[in-house]
């Protein structure tokens, strides 16, 4: 059976492609989901691609990833990156690789975006590649979990 990876997106990312295209590009979250499906498929991986504006729902989904024995998890925690100990605690329970992803290079932006709780448990961090970073993160995660390109 195909291994499944979770790709979680935090608050306001549902508006991707509709605001600040100079920072975040023109792709919508629907476009990003398609990119992720196509990329994961190359590696024979299934995906659960989700977005929530609610911290608790993101925590529930991380716990679900644990329950269904997901093979790995990619998260763009958005503003919860620097505030959510609840998300950090949930991620700490996972035994599989966690990849933190940001569309922009948070280290070149305001200092308040740079102190990430999620980085404390992330096996790798992807930042600044625009929405193409999602495809790069899937390829990197595939390598970590031994999923070979078809
Ligand atoms: O660069 C990233 O991916 C961020 O995680 C995006 C977050 C920001 O708080 C982080 O510091 C960096 C913001 C998400 C807002 O999403 C929108 C993007 C485009 C248009 C509207 C909302």
PDB file of C-alpha atoms and ligand atoms in Angstrom:
ATOM      1  CA  UNK A   1       0.000   0.000   0.000  1.00  0.00           C
ATOM      2  CA  UNK A   2       1.232   3.531  -0.809  1.00  0.00           C
ATOM      3  CA  UNK A   3       2.821   5.480   2.028  1.00  0.00           C
ATOM      4  CA  UNK A   4       0.949   8.666   2.938  1.00  0.00           C
ATOM      5  CA  UNK A   5       2.455  12.015   3.859  1.00  0.00           C
ATOM      6  CA  UNK A   6       0.575  14.909   5.460  1.00  0.00           C
ATOM      7  CA  UNK A   7       0.998  18.432   4.067  1.00  0.00           C
ATOM      8  CA  UNK A   8      -0.508  20.960   6.471  1.00  0.00           C
ATOM      9  CA  UNK A   9      -0.987  24.674   5.941  1.00  0.00           C
ATOM     10  CA  UNK A  10      -1.697  27.238   8.634  1.00  0.00           C
ATOM     11  CA  UNK A  11      -3.704  30.427   8.922  1.00  0.00           C
ATOM     12  CA  UNK A  12      -4.460  32.681   5.955  1.00  0.00           C
ATOM     13  CA  UNK A  13      -2.815  30.392   3.410  1.00  0.00           C
ATOM     14  CA  UNK A  14      -6.305  29.769   1.985  1.00  0.00           C
ATOM     15  CA  UNK A  15      -5.877  33.271   0.502  1.00  0.00           C
ATOM     16  CA  UNK A  16      -2.663  32.387  -1.326  1.00  0.00           C
ATOM     17  CA  UNK A  17      -2.559  33.885  -4.831  1.00  0.00           C
ATOM     18  CA  UNK A  18      -5.046  36.632  -4.009  1.00  0.00           C
ATOM     19  CA  UNK A  19      -2.853  39.029  -1.974  1.00  0.00           C
ATOM     20  CA  UNK A  20       0.804  40.140  -1.919  1.00  0.00           C
ATOM     21  CA  UNK A  21       1.836  38.280  -5.095  1.00  0.00           C
ATOM     22  CA  UNK A  22       5.204  40.061  -4.985  1.00  0.00           C
ATOM     23  CA  UNK A  23       5.987  38.044  -1.833  1.00  0.00           C
ATOM     24  CA  UNK A  24       3.987  34.855  -2.232  1.00  0.00           C
ATOM     25  CA  UNK A  25       3.497  34.541  -6.015  1.00  0.00           C
ATOM     26  CA  UNK A  26       0.330  33.999  -8.028  1.00  0.00           C
ATOM     27  CA  UNK A  27      -0.337  30.312  -7.360  1.00  0.00           C
ATOM     28  CA  UNK A  28      -3.446  29.558  -5.315  1.00  0.00           C
ATOM     29  CA  UNK A  29      -3.535  26.905  -2.601  1.00  0.00           C
ATOM     30  CA  UNK A  30      -5.463  24.746  -5.083  1.00  0.00           C
ATOM     31  CA  UNK A  31      -2.552  25.087  -7.535  1.00  0.00           C
ATOM     32  CA  UNK A  32      -0.132  24.126  -4.744  1.00  0.00           C
ATOM     33  CA  UNK A  33      -2.212  21.051  -3.909  1.00  0.00           C
ATOM     34  CA  UNK A  34      -2.087  19.957  -7.570  1.00  0.00           C
ATOM     35  CA  UNK A  35       1.699  20.455  -7.610  1.00  0.00           C
ATOM     36  CA  UNK A  36       2.006  18.402  -4.426  1.00  0.00           C
ATOM     37  CA  UNK A  37      -0.163  15.568  -5.789  1.00  0.00           C
ATOM     38  CA  UNK A  38       1.813  15.417  -9.037  1.00  0.00           C
ATOM     39  CA  UNK A  39       5.147  15.468  -7.173  1.00  0.00           C
ATOM     40  CA  UNK A  40       4.111  12.887  -4.572  1.00  0.00           C
ATOM     41  CA  UNK A  41       2.817  10.646  -7.356  1.00  0.00           C
ATOM     42  CA  UNK A  42       6.291  10.605  -8.953  1.00  0.00           C
ATOM     43  CA  UNK A  43       7.539   8.999  -5.742  1.00  0.00           C
ATOM     44  CA  UNK A  44       4.548   6.674  -5.319  1.00  0.00           C
ATOM     45  CA  UNK A  45       3.382   8.619  -2.252  1.00  0.00           C
ATOM     46  CA  UNK A  46      -0.177   9.478  -1.275  1.00  0.00           C
ATOM     47  CA  UNK A  47      -0.910  12.858   0.306  1.00  0.00           C
ATOM     48  CA  UNK A  48      -3.320  14.424   2.775  1.00  0.00           C
ATOM     49  CA  UNK A  49      -3.209  18.122   1.831  1.00  0.00           C
ATOM     50  CA  UNK A  50      -5.050  20.411   4.260  1.00  0.00           C
ATOM     51  CA  UNK A  51      -5.316  24.029   5.432  1.00  0.00           C
ATOM     52  CA  UNK A  52      -6.798  25.481   8.596  1.00  0.00           C
ATOM     53  CA  UNK A  53      -7.022  28.867  10.247  1.00  0.00           C
ATOM     54  CA  UNK A  54      -7.450  27.128  13.595  1.00  0.00           C
ATOM     55  CA  UNK A  55      -4.552  26.028  15.814  1.00  0.00           C
ATOM     56  CA  UNK A  56      -6.601  23.209  17.385  1.00  0.00           C
ATOM     57  CA  UNK A  57      -7.556  21.739  14.036  1.00  0.00           C
ATOM     58  CA  UNK A  58      -3.891  21.667  13.002  1.00  0.00           C
ATOM     59  CA  UNK A  59      -3.071  19.874  16.285  1.00  0.00           C
ATOM     60  CA  UNK A  60      -5.882  17.350  15.590  1.00  0.00           C
ATOM     61  CA  UNK A  61      -4.464  16.666  12.118  1.00  0.00           C
ATOM     62  CA  UNK A  62      -0.938  16.158  13.468  1.00  0.00           C
ATOM     63  CA  UNK A  63      -2.386  13.616  15.916  1.00  0.00           C
ATOM     64  CA  UNK A  64      -4.235  11.987  13.004  1.00  0.00           C
ATOM     65  CA  UNK A  65      -0.921  11.678  11.132  1.00  0.00           C
ATOM     66  CA  UNK A  66       0.398   9.787  14.173  1.00  0.00           C
ATOM     67  CA  UNK A  67      -2.701   7.558  14.361  1.00  0.00           C
ATOM     68  CA  UNK A  68      -2.720   6.560  10.704  1.00  0.00           C
ATOM     69  CA  UNK A  69       1.069   6.065  10.749  1.00  0.00           C
ATOM     70  CA  UNK A  70       1.814   8.687   8.101  1.00  0.00           C
ATOM     71  CA  UNK A  71       5.314   8.337   6.660  1.00  0.00           C
ATOM     72  CA  UNK A  72       6.179  12.012   7.151  1.00  0.00           C
ATOM     73  CA  UNK A  73       4.709  15.469   7.519  1.00  0.00           C
ATOM     74  CA  UNK A  74       5.354  18.810   5.825  1.00  0.00           C
ATOM     75  CA  UNK A  75       3.954  21.875   7.578  1.00  0.00           C
ATOM     76  CA  UNK A  76       3.752  25.528   6.681  1.00  0.00           C
ATOM     77  CA  UNK A  77       2.595  26.736  10.091  1.00  0.00           C
ATOM     78  CA  UNK A  78       2.337  30.356   8.862  1.00  0.00           C
ATOM     79  CA  UNK A  79       1.875  32.706  11.855  1.00  0.00           C
ATOM     80  CA  UNK A  80       1.719  29.755  14.294  1.00  0.00           C
ATOM     81  CA  UNK A  81       5.404  29.126  13.518  1.00  0.00           C
ATOM     82  CA  UNK A  82       6.483  31.561  16.207  1.00  0.00           C
ATOM     83  CA  UNK A  83       3.621  31.233  18.695  1.00  0.00           C
ATOM     84  CA  UNK A  84       2.349  27.680  18.991  1.00  0.00           C
ATOM     85  CA  UNK A  85       3.731  25.424  21.695  1.00  0.00           C
ATOM     86  CA  UNK A  86       0.603  23.278  21.096  1.00  0.00           C
ATOM     87  CA  UNK A  87       1.741  22.545  17.538  1.00  0.00           C
ATOM     88  CA  UNK A  88       5.315  21.941  18.737  1.00  0.00           C
ATOM     89  CA  UNK A  89       4.091  19.465  21.391  1.00  0.00           C
ATOM     90  CA  UNK A  90       1.964  17.596  18.818  1.00  0.00           C
ATOM     91  CA  UNK A  91       4.875  17.418  16.347  1.00  0.00           C
ATOM     92  CA  UNK A  92       7.169  16.106  19.098  1.00  0.00           C
ATOM     93  CA  UNK A  93       5.001  12.970  19.304  1.00  0.00           C
ATOM     94  CA  UNK A  94       5.691  12.034  15.683  1.00  0.00           C
ATOM     95  CA  UNK A  95       8.479   9.542  15.098  1.00  0.00           C
ATOM     96  CA  UNK A  96       8.603  10.298  11.353  1.00  0.00           C
ATOM     97  CA  UNK A  97      10.379  13.213   9.630  1.00  0.00           C
ATOM     98  CA  UNK A  98       8.778  16.646   9.947  1.00  0.00           C
ATOM     99  CA  UNK A  99       9.676  19.296   7.367  1.00  0.00           C
ATOM    100  CA  UNK A 100       8.995  22.962   8.134  1.00  0.00           C
ATOM    101  CA  UNK A 101       8.185  24.947   5.018  1.00  0.00           C
ATOM    102  CA  UNK A 102       7.858  28.647   4.267  1.00  0.00           C
ATOM    103  CA  UNK A 103       7.152  30.158   0.881  1.00  0.00           C
ATOM    104  CA  UNK A 104       9.252  33.204   1.724  1.00  0.00           C
ATOM    105  CA  UNK A 105      12.674  33.369   3.334  1.00  0.00           C
ATOM    106  CA  UNK A 106      11.545  34.202   6.868  1.00  0.00           C
ATOM    107  CA  UNK A 107      15.164  34.979   7.843  1.00  0.00           C
ATOM    108  CA  UNK A 108      15.245  37.906   5.426  1.00  0.00           C
ATOM    109  CA  UNK A 109      12.002  39.332   6.844  1.00  0.00           C
ATOM    110  CA  UNK A 110      10.891  40.954  10.112  1.00  0.00           C
ATOM    111  CA  UNK A 111      12.654  39.531  13.191  1.00  0.00           C
ATOM    112  CA  UNK A 112       9.308  38.404  14.703  1.00  0.00           C
ATOM    113  CA  UNK A 113       8.976  35.809  11.901  1.00  0.00           C
ATOM    114  CA  UNK A 114      12.289  34.151  12.677  1.00  0.00           C
ATOM    115  CA  UNK A 115      12.022  32.471  16.062  1.00  0.00           C
ATOM    116  CA  UNK A 116      10.355  29.213  15.052  1.00  0.00           C
ATOM    117  CA  UNK A 117       9.113  26.678  17.609  1.00  0.00           C
ATOM    118  CA  UNK A 118       8.570  24.199  14.779  1.00  0.00           C
ATOM    119  CA  UNK A 119      12.269  24.316  13.859  1.00  0.00           C
ATOM    120  CA  UNK A 120      13.015  22.675  17.222  1.00  0.00           C
ATOM    121  CA  UNK A 121      11.547  19.399  15.906  1.00  0.00           C
ATOM    122  CA  UNK A 122      11.909  19.807  12.137  1.00  0.00           C
ATOM    123  CA  UNK A 123      14.309  17.443  10.417  1.00  0.00           C
ATOM    124  CA  UNK A 124      14.709  20.079   7.683  1.00  0.00           C
ATOM    125  CA  UNK A 125      13.499  23.576   6.873  1.00  0.00           C
ATOM    126  CA  UNK A 126      12.557  24.831   3.395  1.00  0.00           C
ATOM    127  CA  UNK A 127      12.233  28.583   2.989  1.00  0.00           C
ATOM    128  CA  UNK A 128      12.358  31.091   0.183  1.00  0.00           C
ATOM    129  CA  UNK A 129      11.722  28.917  -2.874  1.00  0.00           C
ATOM    130  CA  UNK A 130       8.221  30.259  -3.382  1.00  0.00           C
ATOM    131  CA  UNK A 131       5.446  27.702  -3.804  1.00  0.00           C
ATOM    132  CA  UNK A 132       7.879  25.447  -5.691  1.00  0.00           C
ATOM    133  CA  UNK A 133       9.328  24.781  -2.242  1.00  0.00           C
ATOM    134  CA  UNK A 134       6.434  22.360  -1.674  1.00  0.00           C
ATOM    135  CA  UNK A 135       7.651  20.159  -4.559  1.00  0.00           C
ATOM    136  CA  UNK A 136      11.246  20.407  -3.322  1.00  0.00           C
ATOM    137  CA  UNK A 137      10.173  19.480   0.212  1.00  0.00           C
ATOM    138  CA  UNK A 138       8.279  16.406  -1.025  1.00  0.00           C
ATOM    139  CA  UNK A 139      11.337  15.277  -3.009  1.00  0.00           C
ATOM    140  CA  UNK A 140      13.534  15.798   0.055  1.00  0.00           C
ATOM    141  CA  UNK A 141      11.127  13.950   2.328  1.00  0.00           C
ATOM    142  CA  UNK A 142      10.844  11.116  -0.209  1.00  0.00           C
ATOM    143  CA  UNK A 143      14.637  10.708   0.013  1.00  0.00           C
ATOM    144  CA  UNK A 144      14.466  10.602   3.806  1.00  0.00           C
ATOM    145  CA  UNK A 145      11.823   7.868   3.864  1.00  0.00           C
ATOM    146  CA  UNK A 146      13.312   5.818   1.039  1.00  0.00           C
ATOM    147  CA  UNK A 147      10.558   6.483  -1.521  1.00  0.00           C
ATOM    148  CA  UNK A 148      12.147   6.119  -4.941  1.00  0.00           C
ATOM    149  CA  UNK A 149      11.182   8.113  -8.037  1.00  0.00           C
ATOM    150  CA  UNK A 150       9.169   5.957 -10.455  1.00  0.00           C
TER     151      UNK A 150
HETATM  152  O1  LIG B   1       6.481  32.367   3.958  1.00  0.00           O
HETATM  153  C1  LIG B   1       5.597  31.676   4.458  1.00  0.00           C
HETATM  154  O2  LIG B   1       5.159  30.650   3.917  1.00  0.00           O
HETATM  155  C2  LIG B   1       4.963  32.086   5.782  1.00  0.00           C
HETATM  156  O3  LIG B   1       4.780  30.918   6.574  1.00  0.00           O
HETATM  157  C3  LIG B   1       3.616  32.711   5.428  1.00  0.00           C
HETATM  158  C4  LIG B   1       2.887  33.301   6.633  1.00  0.00           C
HETATM  159  C5  LIG B   1       3.786  34.196   7.471  1.00  0.00           C
HETATM  160  O4  LIG B   1       3.106  34.548   8.678  1.00  0.00           O
HETATM  161  C6  LIG B   1       5.087  33.512   7.824  1.00  0.00           C
HETATM  162  O5  LIG B   1       5.909  34.422   8.532  1.00  0.00           O
HETATM  163  C7  LIG B   1       5.824  33.057   6.559  1.00  0.00           C
HETATM  164  C8  LIG B   1       1.713  34.140   6.169  1.00  0.00           C
HETATM  165  C9  LIG B   1       0.667  33.384   5.459  1.00  0.00           C
HETATM  166  C10 LIG B   1      -0.283  34.346   4.858  1.00  0.00           C
HETATM  167  O6  LIG B   1      -0.756  33.758   3.703  1.00  0.00           O
HETATM  168  C11 LIG B   1      -1.084  34.527   2.649  1.00  0.00           C
HETATM  169  C12 LIG B   1      -0.286  34.509   1.566  1.00  0.00           C
HETATM  170  C13 LIG B   1      -0.623  35.233   0.472  1.00  0.00           C
HETATM  171  C14 LIG B   1      -1.767  35.963   0.458  1.00  0.00           C
HETATM  172  C15 LIG B   1      -2.559  35.984   1.566  1.00  0.00           C
HETATM  173  C16 LIG B   1      -2.221  35.246   2.664  1.00  0.00           C
END
